[in-house]
Amino acid sequence: MDECGVVGIYAPDRSDNELSAVYEAARALLTLQHRGQQSAGVGGRIAGKMVVTGDLGKVEQAFRGGSSLGGLDRTDFAMAHVRYATSLLIQGRTRAEVDSINRLAIHPMSRSPLPGVDFMLGLNGNCVNATDLLAKLKQEKPILSQGDFVTDTAIMTSLISQRVATGLSIREALLSVTSEVIGAYSMVVWGQDKEGEKLYALRDPNGFRPLMLGALPNNGWMVASEEGALNIAGAEFDREIPAGHIVEISADGLCMYPAFAEINPSYCIFEGVYLARPDQRINNMRVRQIRIHSGEKLAAKHPVDADVILGVPDSGDDAAKGYARQSGIQQEDAFIRNRYNMDRSFIEDSQISRETKIKLKISSIISEYVAGKRVVIVDDSLVRSNTMRVLVDMVRRAGAKEVHVRIASAPIKHRCLYGVDMPDESELIAAHRSVGEIAQLIGADSLAYLSIEDLRESTGVVDRQNLAPGEATFKFCDACMTGNYPTPTSGFKPLSQVGVPQNL
Ligand code: SF4
């Protein structure tokens, strides 16, 4: 499981003229497409039985333009999920094997542990201790099927199911299993059992991944990874579900309470740098605003005597805006993005494909903006630096006199254990190189990064008291930049060595 988007809806009292909950959930995925393009799934019911429909690919492909949703009942509850591609899953496997694994990993994942008891689960995140969880599952359920452990989410789902089968309610089993998980999970569960039919939304004690709550018009609630998904359904943003809290939604209303004795908020700072949509809120601040602030700080700390600023579309555009605003240098949209190929190079799954996709994504440059000029290219981050190498070369070929690169985050030196598909340190350009060496590798005349302190300050929330219950101050995870992981890390093994059997 990796960076993903999740949606849960409780929409009673909908007339036949209004979109059903399943269509609403599927439509909301369109706004979360940037969080995952590997597969999309929607959970509903057919003849009262919980089912998941979906397929590999983007939302449109996975639901065949919506036609595959037609057979689902009109229900009050629904769930949906987009899944992120991981490079770990494909190593040494054929395309058919990869597709087979990824089909098994489509979310939500559903189980029916007892007659009349069923539930489904979708999450965004990654377990650090999946090995331990798999060992527990083997103890509790001696005979496993491939679907039980295809991902860490499958392991968690099967553990919950197993514990429900022994007499716990879905809520009790959910809290029991998550108390044993180390890692990141913002999850949604829809279940029916002795406690009734409910939607649960739960964030891990660190709150690495976002989870938003909105009120639907004319009764009902919605939870989603980002606020944009609430907006498309007409839901009014209510709050960000605090780290370590669970929300229960049913016909009896909504309640929220802490789910863990210890809560240690460590929100992923990379959501603000790159992952989230600009309209997302992080601690009541819009992501676009954070990125503009970081560009302003970058210009103040690392100025260049230059003629023009170029943002790398789209991820660097807001930071470039800030850089231009602070420096007073003109910003131009010189890079031309191919609107009909919106894949994000960062989440492609092989080196060749990634290089090709960069060229398809940013197809050309308007040379008049850069010819004979001293140019600053601004981007949000450098991971492998594939994109930047291509762009620096493109700008030089278009006749630039000098090309300087400015990065609106700190160097990424460590892999993420919490659900963002960072490559191994061997592939991270900053892991073992100086800034000068990186500048040389990407072909830039100079290179500078924002410091981690300045990045934190750009969020505008450092040292500010957070309003959420249970949280004293707003703190970020920045482990990929600092190496300071906010959870124990000793049990971590890559997904390919844990959840996916080699013979699958
Ligand atoms: Fe986010 Fe980096 Fe922490 Fe991963 S390691 S959760 S990408 S800040």
Coordinates of C-alpha atoms and ligand atoms in Angstrom, one line a residue:
M1 CA 0.0 0.0 0.0
D2 CA 1.2 3.4 -0.8
E3 CA 0.1 6.9 -1.4
C4 CA -3.6 6.6 -2.2
G5 CA -6.9 8.4 -2.0
V6 CA -9.9 7.1 -0.1
V7 CA -13.5 8.2 0.2
G8 CA -16.4 7.1 2.4
I9 CA -20.0 8.3 2.2
Y10 CA -23.1 8.1 4.3
A11 CA -25.9 9.7 2.4
P12 CA -29.4 8.7 3.6
D13 CA -32.5 10.4 2.3
R14 CA -31.3 10.7 -1.3
S15 CA -34.1 10.8 -3.9
D16 CA -33.9 8.9 -7.2
N17 CA -33.1 12.2 -8.9
E18 CA -29.9 12.6 -6.9
L19 CA -26.7 10.7 -7.5
S20 CA -26.6 7.5 -5.4
A21 CA -23.8 7.2 -2.8
V22 CA -21.8 4.8 -5.0
Y23 CA -21.8 7.2 -7.9
E24 CA -21.0 10.1 -5.6
A25 CA -18.0 8.1 -4.2
A26 CA -16.8 7.2 -7.6
R27 CA -17.1 10.8 -8.9
A28 CA -15.1 12.0 -5.9
L29 CA -12.2 9.8 -6.9
L30 CA -11.8 12.0 -10.0
T31 CA -10.5 14.7 -7.7
L32 CA -8.1 12.2 -6.0
Q33 CA -6.7 10.8 -9.2
H34 CA -3.3 12.4 -8.5
R35 CA -3.0 10.3 -5.4
G36 CA -3.1 7.0 -7.3
Q37 CA -3.4 5.7 -10.9
Q38 CA -2.7 2.0 -10.4
S39 CA -6.3 1.0 -9.8
A40 CA -9.6 2.3 -8.7
G41 CA -12.4 0.6 -6.8
V42 CA -15.9 1.3 -5.4
G43 CA -17.6 -0.6 -2.7
G44 CA -21.4 -1.1 -2.7
R45 CA -24.0 -3.8 -2.4
I46 CA -25.7 -6.1 -4.9
A47 CA -28.8 -7.8 -3.5
G48 CA -27.7 -6.8 -0.1
K49 CA -24.3 -8.4 -0.4
M50 CA -21.2 -6.2 -0.1
V51 CA -19.2 -6.1 -3.3
V52 CA -16.2 -4.2 -4.7
T53 CA -16.1 -3.2 -8.3
G54 CA -13.1 -1.7 -10.1
D55 CA -10.1 -2.4 -12.2
L56 CA -6.6 -1.4 -13.0
G57 CA -6.0 2.0 -14.4
K58 CA -7.4 5.5 -13.8
V59 CA -10.9 6.1 -12.6
E60 CA -12.5 6.4 -16.1
Q61 CA -10.9 3.1 -17.2
A62 CA -11.5 1.2 -14.0
F63 CA -15.3 1.9 -14.1
R64 CA -15.6 1.8 -17.8
G65 CA -16.9 5.3 -17.9
G66 CA -19.3 4.5 -15.1
S67 CA -21.0 1.6 -16.8
S68 CA -19.7 -0.9 -14.3
L69 CA -21.4 0.9 -11.5
G70 CA -24.9 0.5 -12.9
G71 CA -25.5 -2.9 -11.2
L72 CA -24.9 -1.7 -7.7
D73 CA -27.9 -1.1 -5.3
R74 CA -28.8 2.4 -4.2
T75 CA -27.5 2.3 -0.7
D76 CA -27.0 4.9 2.1
F77 CA -23.3 3.9 2.4
A78 CA -20.5 3.6 -0.1
M79 CA -16.7 3.7 -0.3
A80 CA -14.1 4.3 -3.0
H81 CA -10.4 4.2 -3.4
V82 CA -7.6 5.0 -5.9
R83 CA -4.3 3.2 -5.5
Y84 CA -0.8 4.3 -6.1
A85 CA 1.7 2.4 -8.2
T86 CA 4.8 1.0 -6.5
S87 CA 8.1 0.1 -8.1
L88 CA 8.6 -2.6 -5.5
L89 CA 5.9 -4.8 -6.8
I90 CA 7.2 -5.1 -10.3
Q91 CA 10.8 -6.1 -9.8
G92 CA 11.5 -9.3 -11.5
R93 CA 7.9 -10.0 -12.6
T94 CA 6.2 -10.1 -15.9
R95 CA 3.5 -7.7 -16.9
A96 CA 0.8 -10.4 -16.4
E97 CA 2.1 -11.2 -12.9
V98 CA 2.2 -7.5 -12.0
D99 CA -1.4 -7.1 -13.2
S100 CA -2.5 -10.2 -11.3
I101 CA -0.9 -8.8 -8.1
N102 CA -2.4 -5.4 -8.6
R103 CA -5.9 -6.8 -9.2
L104 CA -5.7 -8.6 -5.9
A105 CA -4.6 -5.3 -4.3
I106 CA -7.6 -3.3 -5.5
H107 CA -9.3 -1.4 -2.7
P108 CA -11.6 -1.4 -0.8
M109 CA -11.0 -4.9 0.4
S110 CA -14.1 -6.8 1.7
R111 CA -14.6 -9.7 4.0
S112 CA -17.7 -11.5 5.4
P113 CA -16.4 -13.2 8.6
L114 CA -19.8 -14.4 9.8
P115 CA -23.3 -14.8 8.4
G116 CA -24.9 -11.3 8.2
V117 CA -21.6 -9.6 9.2
D118 CA -19.6 -8.0 6.5
F119 CA -17.2 -5.0 6.1
M120 CA -14.8 -3.4 3.7
L121 CA -11.7 -1.4 4.2
G122 CA -9.6 1.1 2.2
L123 CA -6.6 3.0 3.4
N124 CA -3.9 5.4 2.5
G125 CA -0.5 4.6 4.1
N126 CA 2.0 1.9 4.8
C127 CA 2.8 -0.5 7.7
V128 CA 6.3 -0.5 9.1
N129 CA 5.7 -3.8 10.9
A130 CA 3.9 -5.8 8.2
T131 CA 6.2 -8.8 9.0
D132 CA 4.9 -9.0 12.6
L133 CA 1.3 -8.6 11.5
L134 CA 1.7 -11.4 8.9
A135 CA 3.1 -13.6 11.7
K136 CA 0.1 -12.8 13.9
L137 CA -2.2 -13.5 11.0
K138 CA -0.6 -16.9 10.4
Q139 CA -1.1 -17.8 14.1
E140 CA -4.7 -16.7 14.1
K141 CA -5.6 -18.1 10.7
P142 CA -3.6 -21.2 9.8
I143 CA -4.7 -21.4 6.2
L144 CA -4.1 -18.3 4.2
S145 CA -5.1 -17.4 0.7
Q146 CA -3.1 -15.1 -1.6
G147 CA -5.6 -12.4 -1.1
D148 CA -5.0 -12.4 2.7
F149 CA -1.5 -11.1 2.4
V150 CA -1.1 -9.5 -1.1
T151 CA -0.5 -6.1 0.7
D152 CA -0.2 -4.9 4.2
T153 CA -3.8 -3.7 3.9
A154 CA -4.9 -7.2 3.1
I155 CA -3.1 -8.5 6.2
M156 CA -4.8 -5.9 8.3
T157 CA -8.2 -6.6 6.7
S158 CA -7.8 -10.4 7.3
L159 CA -6.7 -9.9 10.9
I160 CA -9.8 -7.8 11.6
S161 CA -12.0 -10.4 9.9
Q162 CA -10.4 -13.1 11.9
R163 CA -11.0 -11.3 15.2
V164 CA -14.6 -10.5 14.2
A165 CA -15.1 -14.2 13.5
T166 CA -14.1 -14.9 17.1
G167 CA -16.7 -12.6 18.5
L168 CA -15.4 -9.0 18.5
S169 CA -17.5 -6.3 16.8
I170 CA -16.0 -4.7 13.7
R171 CA -15.2 -1.6 15.8
E172 CA -13.5 -3.6 18.5
A173 CA -11.5 -5.7 16.0
L174 CA -10.5 -2.5 14.1
L175 CA -9.2 -0.9 17.3
S176 CA -7.5 -4.1 18.4
V177 CA -5.7 -4.6 15.1
T178 CA -4.7 -1.0 14.6
S179 CA -3.3 -0.8 18.2
E180 CA -0.7 -3.4 16.9
V181 CA 0.2 -1.6 13.7
I182 CA 3.2 0.7 13.4
G183 CA 3.1 3.0 10.5
A184 CA 0.8 5.3 8.5
Y185 CA -2.9 4.7 7.8
S186 CA -5.7 7.0 7.2
M187 CA -8.5 4.4 6.7
V188 CA -12.2 4.1 6.0
V189 CA -14.2 1.1 7.0
W190 CA -17.8 0.4 6.2
G191 CA -19.3 -2.5 8.1
Q192 CA -22.5 -4.2 9.3
D193 CA -22.6 -6.2 12.5
K194 CA -24.2 -6.5 15.9
E195 CA -23.5 -2.8 16.4
G196 CA -25.5 -1.9 13.3
E197 CA -24.4 -0.5 9.9
K198 CA -21.6 2.1 10.3
L199 CA -18.9 4.0 8.5
Y200 CA -15.6 4.4 10.5
A201 CA -12.8 6.8 9.6
L202 CA -9.6 6.3 11.5
R203 CA -6.2 8.1 11.5
D204 CA -3.1 6.5 12.9
P205 CA -1.5 8.1 16.1
N206 CA 1.0 10.1 14.0
G207 CA -1.6 11.2 11.4
F208 CA 0.9 10.9 8.6
R209 CA -1.8 11.0 5.8
P210 CA -4.7 13.4 5.6
L211 CA -8.3 12.5 6.3
M212 CA -11.0 15.2 6.0
L213 CA -14.6 15.2 7.2
G214 CA -17.4 17.0 5.4
A215 CA -21.2 17.4 5.9
L216 CA -23.3 16.5 2.9
P217 CA -26.1 18.8 1.9
N218 CA -29.6 17.5 3.1
N219 CA -28.2 15.1 5.7
G220 CA -25.2 12.8 5.7
W221 CA -21.5 12.8 6.0
M222 CA -18.5 12.2 3.8
V223 CA -14.8 11.5 4.6
A224 CA -12.0 11.8 2.0
S225 CA -8.3 12.1 1.7
E226 CA -8.5 15.6 0.4
E227 CA -10.9 18.5 0.6
G228 CA -11.3 18.6 -3.2
A229 CA -13.2 15.3 -3.0
L230 CA -15.7 16.9 -0.5
N231 CA -16.2 19.9 -2.7
I232 CA -17.2 17.9 -5.8
A233 CA -20.0 16.2 -3.7
G234 CA -21.1 19.5 -2.4
A235 CA -20.1 18.6 1.1
E236 CA -19.2 21.4 3.4
F237 CA -15.7 21.0 5.0
D238 CA -16.2 20.3 8.6
R239 CA -12.7 19.5 10.0
E240 CA -9.5 17.5 9.4
I241 CA -9.9 14.3 11.5
P242 CA -7.1 14.7 14.1
A243 CA -4.3 12.2 14.4
G244 CA -5.1 9.2 16.4
H245 CA -8.9 9.7 16.3
I246 CA -11.8 7.6 15.1
V247 CA -15.1 8.9 13.7
E248 CA -18.2 6.7 13.7
I249 CA -21.0 7.6 11.4
S250 CA -24.4 5.9 11.3
A251 CA -28.1 6.6 11.3
D252 CA -27.6 7.5 15.0
G253 CA -25.4 10.4 14.1
L254 CA -21.6 11.1 14.3
C255 CA -19.2 10.8 17.1
M256 CA -15.4 11.2 17.3
Y257 CA -13.0 10.2 20.0
P258 CA -9.3 9.4 20.5
A259 CA -8.6 5.8 19.5
F260 CA -5.1 5.5 21.1
A261 CA -3.7 6.2 24.5
E262 CA -0.6 8.0 23.0
I263 CA -1.0 10.4 20.1
N264 CA 2.1 11.8 18.5
P265 CA 1.1 14.0 15.5
S266 CA 3.7 13.9 12.7
Y267 CA 1.9 15.0 9.5
C268 CA 3.8 14.2 6.3
I269 CA 5.5 17.4 5.2
F270 CA 5.8 16.0 1.7
E271 CA 2.0 16.3 1.3
G272 CA 2.6 20.1 1.4
V273 CA 5.6 20.0 -0.8
Y274 CA 4.3 17.8 -3.6
L275 CA 1.6 15.3 -3.0
A276 CA -1.5 17.2 -2.1
R277 CA -3.6 19.3 -4.4
P278 CA -3.2 23.0 -4.0
D279 CA -6.7 23.4 -2.6
Q280 CA -6.0 20.9 0.2
R281 CA -5.7 22.3 3.8
I282 CA -2.9 21.4 6.1
N283 CA -3.6 22.7 9.6
N284 CA -6.0 25.3 8.2
M285 CA -3.5 26.5 5.7
R286 CA -4.0 26.0 1.9
V287 CA -1.3 23.9 0.3
R288 CA -0.9 26.6 -2.5
Q289 CA -0.1 29.1 0.2
I290 CA 2.5 26.9 1.8
R291 CA 4.2 26.4 -1.6
I292 CA 4.2 30.1 -2.4
H293 CA 5.7 30.9 1.0
S294 CA 8.4 28.3 0.4
G295 CA 9.3 30.0 -2.9
E296 CA 9.5 33.4 -1.2
K297 CA 11.8 32.0 1.5
L298 CA 13.9 30.3 -1.2
A299 CA 14.4 33.6 -3.1
A300 CA 15.3 35.4 0.2
K301 CA 17.9 32.8 1.2
H302 CA 19.2 31.8 -2.2
P303 CA 18.9 34.8 -4.6
V304 CA 20.2 34.7 -8.2
D305 CA 21.1 37.6 -10.4
A306 CA 18.8 36.4 -13.2
D307 CA 16.4 37.6 -15.9
V308 CA 13.6 35.1 -15.8
I309 CA 12.0 32.5 -13.4
L310 CA 10.5 29.3 -14.7
G311 CA 8.4 26.9 -12.6
V312 CA 8.3 23.2 -13.4
P313 CA 4.7 22.5 -14.2
D314 CA 2.7 21.8 -12.2
S315 CA 4.5 20.9 -9.0
G316 CA 6.9 23.9 -9.1
D317 CA 4.5 26.5 -10.3
D318 CA 3.5 27.9 -6.9
A319 CA 7.0 27.9 -5.5
A320 CA 8.1 29.8 -8.6
K321 CA 5.3 32.3 -8.1
G322 CA 6.7 32.9 -4.6
Y323 CA 10.3 33.1 -5.9
A324 CA 9.3 35.7 -8.5
R325 CA 7.2 37.7 -6.0
Q326 CA 10.1 37.9 -3.5
S327 CA 12.9 38.5 -6.0
G328 CA 11.0 40.9 -8.3
I329 CA 12.1 38.9 -11.4
Q330 CA 9.6 38.1 -14.1
Q331 CA 8.1 34.6 -14.1
E332 CA 7.2 33.1 -17.5
D333 CA 5.3 29.9 -18.4
A334 CA 8.0 28.8 -20.8
F335 CA 7.5 25.0 -20.3
I336 CA 4.6 23.6 -22.3
R337 CA 2.8 20.8 -20.5
N338 CA 1.0 18.3 -22.6
R339 CA -2.5 18.5 -21.3
Y340 CA -3.6 15.2 -22.6
N341 CA -0.9 13.2 -20.8
M342 CA -1.3 14.1 -17.2
D343 CA 0.6 11.2 -15.6
R344 CA 3.0 12.3 -12.9
S345 CA 6.5 11.1 -13.7
F346 CA 7.3 10.5 -10.0
I347 CA 4.9 7.6 -9.8
E348 CA 5.8 5.8 -13.0
D349 CA 7.1 2.3 -12.5
S350 CA 10.2 1.9 -14.5
Q351 CA 13.2 4.0 -15.4
I352 CA 12.6 3.9 -19.2
S353 CA 8.9 4.7 -18.9
R354 CA 9.8 7.5 -16.5
E355 CA 12.2 9.2 -18.9
T356 CA 9.7 8.8 -21.8
K357 CA 6.9 10.2 -19.7
I358 CA 8.9 13.3 -18.7
K359 CA 9.3 14.2 -22.4
L360 CA 5.6 13.5 -23.0
K361 CA 4.6 15.5 -20.0
I362 CA 6.6 18.6 -20.7
S363 CA 6.7 18.5 -24.4
S364 CA 8.5 21.7 -25.3
I365 CA 9.7 25.2 -24.3
I366 CA 8.9 28.6 -25.7
S367 CA 12.5 29.6 -26.6
E368 CA 11.9 33.4 -26.8
Y369 CA 11.4 33.4 -23.0
V370 CA 14.9 32.0 -22.3
A371 CA 17.2 32.6 -25.3
G372 CA 20.2 34.7 -24.3
K373 CA 18.9 35.0 -20.7
R374 CA 20.0 34.0 -17.2
V375 CA 17.3 31.5 -16.1
V376 CA 16.2 30.2 -12.7
I377 CA 14.2 26.9 -12.8
V378 CA 12.2 26.4 -9.6
D379 CA 10.8 23.0 -8.6
D380 CA 9.2 21.6 -5.4
S381 CA 11.8 18.8 -4.8
L382 CA 14.4 16.6 -6.4
V383 CA 14.0 12.9 -5.9
R384 CA 15.9 11.1 -8.7
S385 CA 16.3 14.3 -10.6
N386 CA 15.2 12.7 -13.9
T387 CA 12.9 15.6 -14.7
M388 CA 15.3 18.3 -13.8
R389 CA 18.1 16.9 -16.0
V390 CA 15.8 16.9 -19.0
L391 CA 14.6 20.4 -18.3
V392 CA 18.0 22.0 -17.8
D393 CA 19.1 20.5 -21.1
M394 CA 15.9 21.8 -22.8
V395 CA 16.5 25.3 -21.5
R396 CA 20.1 25.3 -22.6
R397 CA 19.2 24.1 -26.0
A398 CA 16.7 26.9 -26.3
G399 CA 19.6 29.3 -25.9
A400 CA 19.8 30.3 -22.2
K401 CA 23.1 31.9 -21.1
E402 CA 22.9 30.5 -17.6
V403 CA 20.6 27.9 -15.9
H404 CA 20.2 28.0 -12.1
V405 CA 18.1 25.5 -10.2
R406 CA 16.3 26.3 -6.9
I407 CA 14.4 23.6 -4.9
A408 CA 11.6 24.6 -2.5
S409 CA 12.3 21.8 0.0
A410 CA 15.3 20.2 1.7
P411 CA 17.4 17.4 0.0
I412 CA 15.7 14.0 0.1
K413 CA 18.2 11.6 1.5
H414 CA 16.1 8.8 3.0
R415 CA 13.3 6.5 1.9
C416 CA 9.8 6.9 3.2
L417 CA 8.4 4.1 5.3
Y418 CA 5.0 5.7 5.5
G419 CA 3.5 5.2 2.1
V420 CA 5.2 7.4 -0.3
D421 CA 7.0 5.5 -3.0
M422 CA 10.5 7.0 -2.6
P423 CA 13.2 4.9 -4.2
D424 CA 16.0 3.3 -2.3
E425 CA 18.8 5.6 -1.2
S426 CA 20.9 4.3 -4.1
E427 CA 18.5 6.1 -6.4
L428 CA 18.0 9.3 -4.4
I429 CA 20.2 11.9 -6.0
A430 CA 20.9 13.7 -2.7
A431 CA 21.5 10.7 -0.5
H432 CA 25.3 10.6 -1.0
R433 CA 26.1 13.7 -3.0
S434 CA 27.0 17.3 -2.2
V435 CA 24.9 20.1 -3.6
G436 CA 27.8 20.9 -6.0
E437 CA 27.9 17.3 -7.3
I438 CA 24.2 17.3 -7.9
A439 CA 24.4 20.6 -9.8
Q440 CA 27.0 19.1 -12.0
L441 CA 24.9 16.0 -12.6
I442 CA 21.8 17.9 -13.6
G443 CA 23.9 20.3 -15.7
A444 CA 23.0 23.5 -13.7
D445 CA 25.3 26.5 -13.2
S446 CA 24.1 26.6 -9.5
L447 CA 21.8 24.7 -7.3
A448 CA 20.3 25.6 -3.9
Y449 CA 17.7 23.9 -1.6
L450 CA 15.5 25.4 1.1
S451 CA 16.6 24.3 4.5
I452 CA 14.4 22.0 6.6
E453 CA 13.9 24.9 9.1
D454 CA 12.8 27.2 6.4
L455 CA 10.5 24.6 4.9
R456 CA 8.9 24.0 8.3
E457 CA 8.5 27.8 8.7
S458 CA 6.9 28.0 5.2
T459 CA 4.0 26.0 6.5
G460 CA 3.3 28.8 9.0
V461 CA 2.4 26.4 11.7
V462 CA 5.6 25.9 13.6
D463 CA 5.2 26.4 17.3
R464 CA 1.6 27.4 16.8
Q465 CA -0.9 25.7 19.1
N466 CA -3.0 23.4 17.1
L467 CA -6.7 23.4 17.7
A468 CA -7.3 19.7 17.3
P469 CA -8.1 17.8 20.5
G470 CA -5.3 15.7 21.7
E471 CA -2.6 17.7 19.8
A472 CA -0.5 20.2 21.7
T473 CA 1.5 21.5 18.7
F474 CA 1.5 20.8 15.0
K475 CA 4.4 18.7 14.1
F476 CA 5.6 17.3 10.8
C477 CA 7.3 14.1 9.7
D478 CA 10.3 15.1 7.6
A479 CA 12.2 11.8 7.9
C480 CA 12.9 11.6 4.1
M481 CA 14.9 14.8 4.5
T482 CA 16.3 14.5 8.1
G483 CA 16.3 10.7 8.8
N484 CA 14.3 11.3 12.0
Y485 CA 11.6 8.7 11.7
P486 CA 8.8 9.4 14.2
T487 CA 8.0 5.6 14.8
P488 CA 10.2 2.6 15.5
T489 CA 11.6 1.3 12.2
S490 CA 13.3 -1.9 13.1
G491 CA 10.6 -4.3 11.7
F492 CA 10.4 -2.6 8.3
K493 CA 10.8 -4.7 5.2
P494 CA 9.9 -3.7 1.7
L495 CA 6.5 -4.7 0.5
S496 CA 7.9 -7.1 -2.1
Q497 CA 9.5 -9.2 0.7
V498 CA 6.5 -9.2 3.0
G499 CA 3.1 -9.0 1.5
V500 CA 3.6 -10.5 -2.0
P501 CA 4.5 -14.2 -2.1
Q502 CA 7.1 -14.8 -4.8
N503 CA 5.1 -17.6 -6.4
L504 CA 2.0 -15.4 -7.0
Ligands
SF4_1 FE1 6.2 12.2 4.2 FE2 8.9 12.0 4.0 FE3 7.7 11.5 6.3 FE4 7.3 9.9 4.2 S1 9.3 10.2 5.3 S2 5.8 10.6 5.6 S3 7.3 11.4 2.5 S4 7.8 13.5 5.2

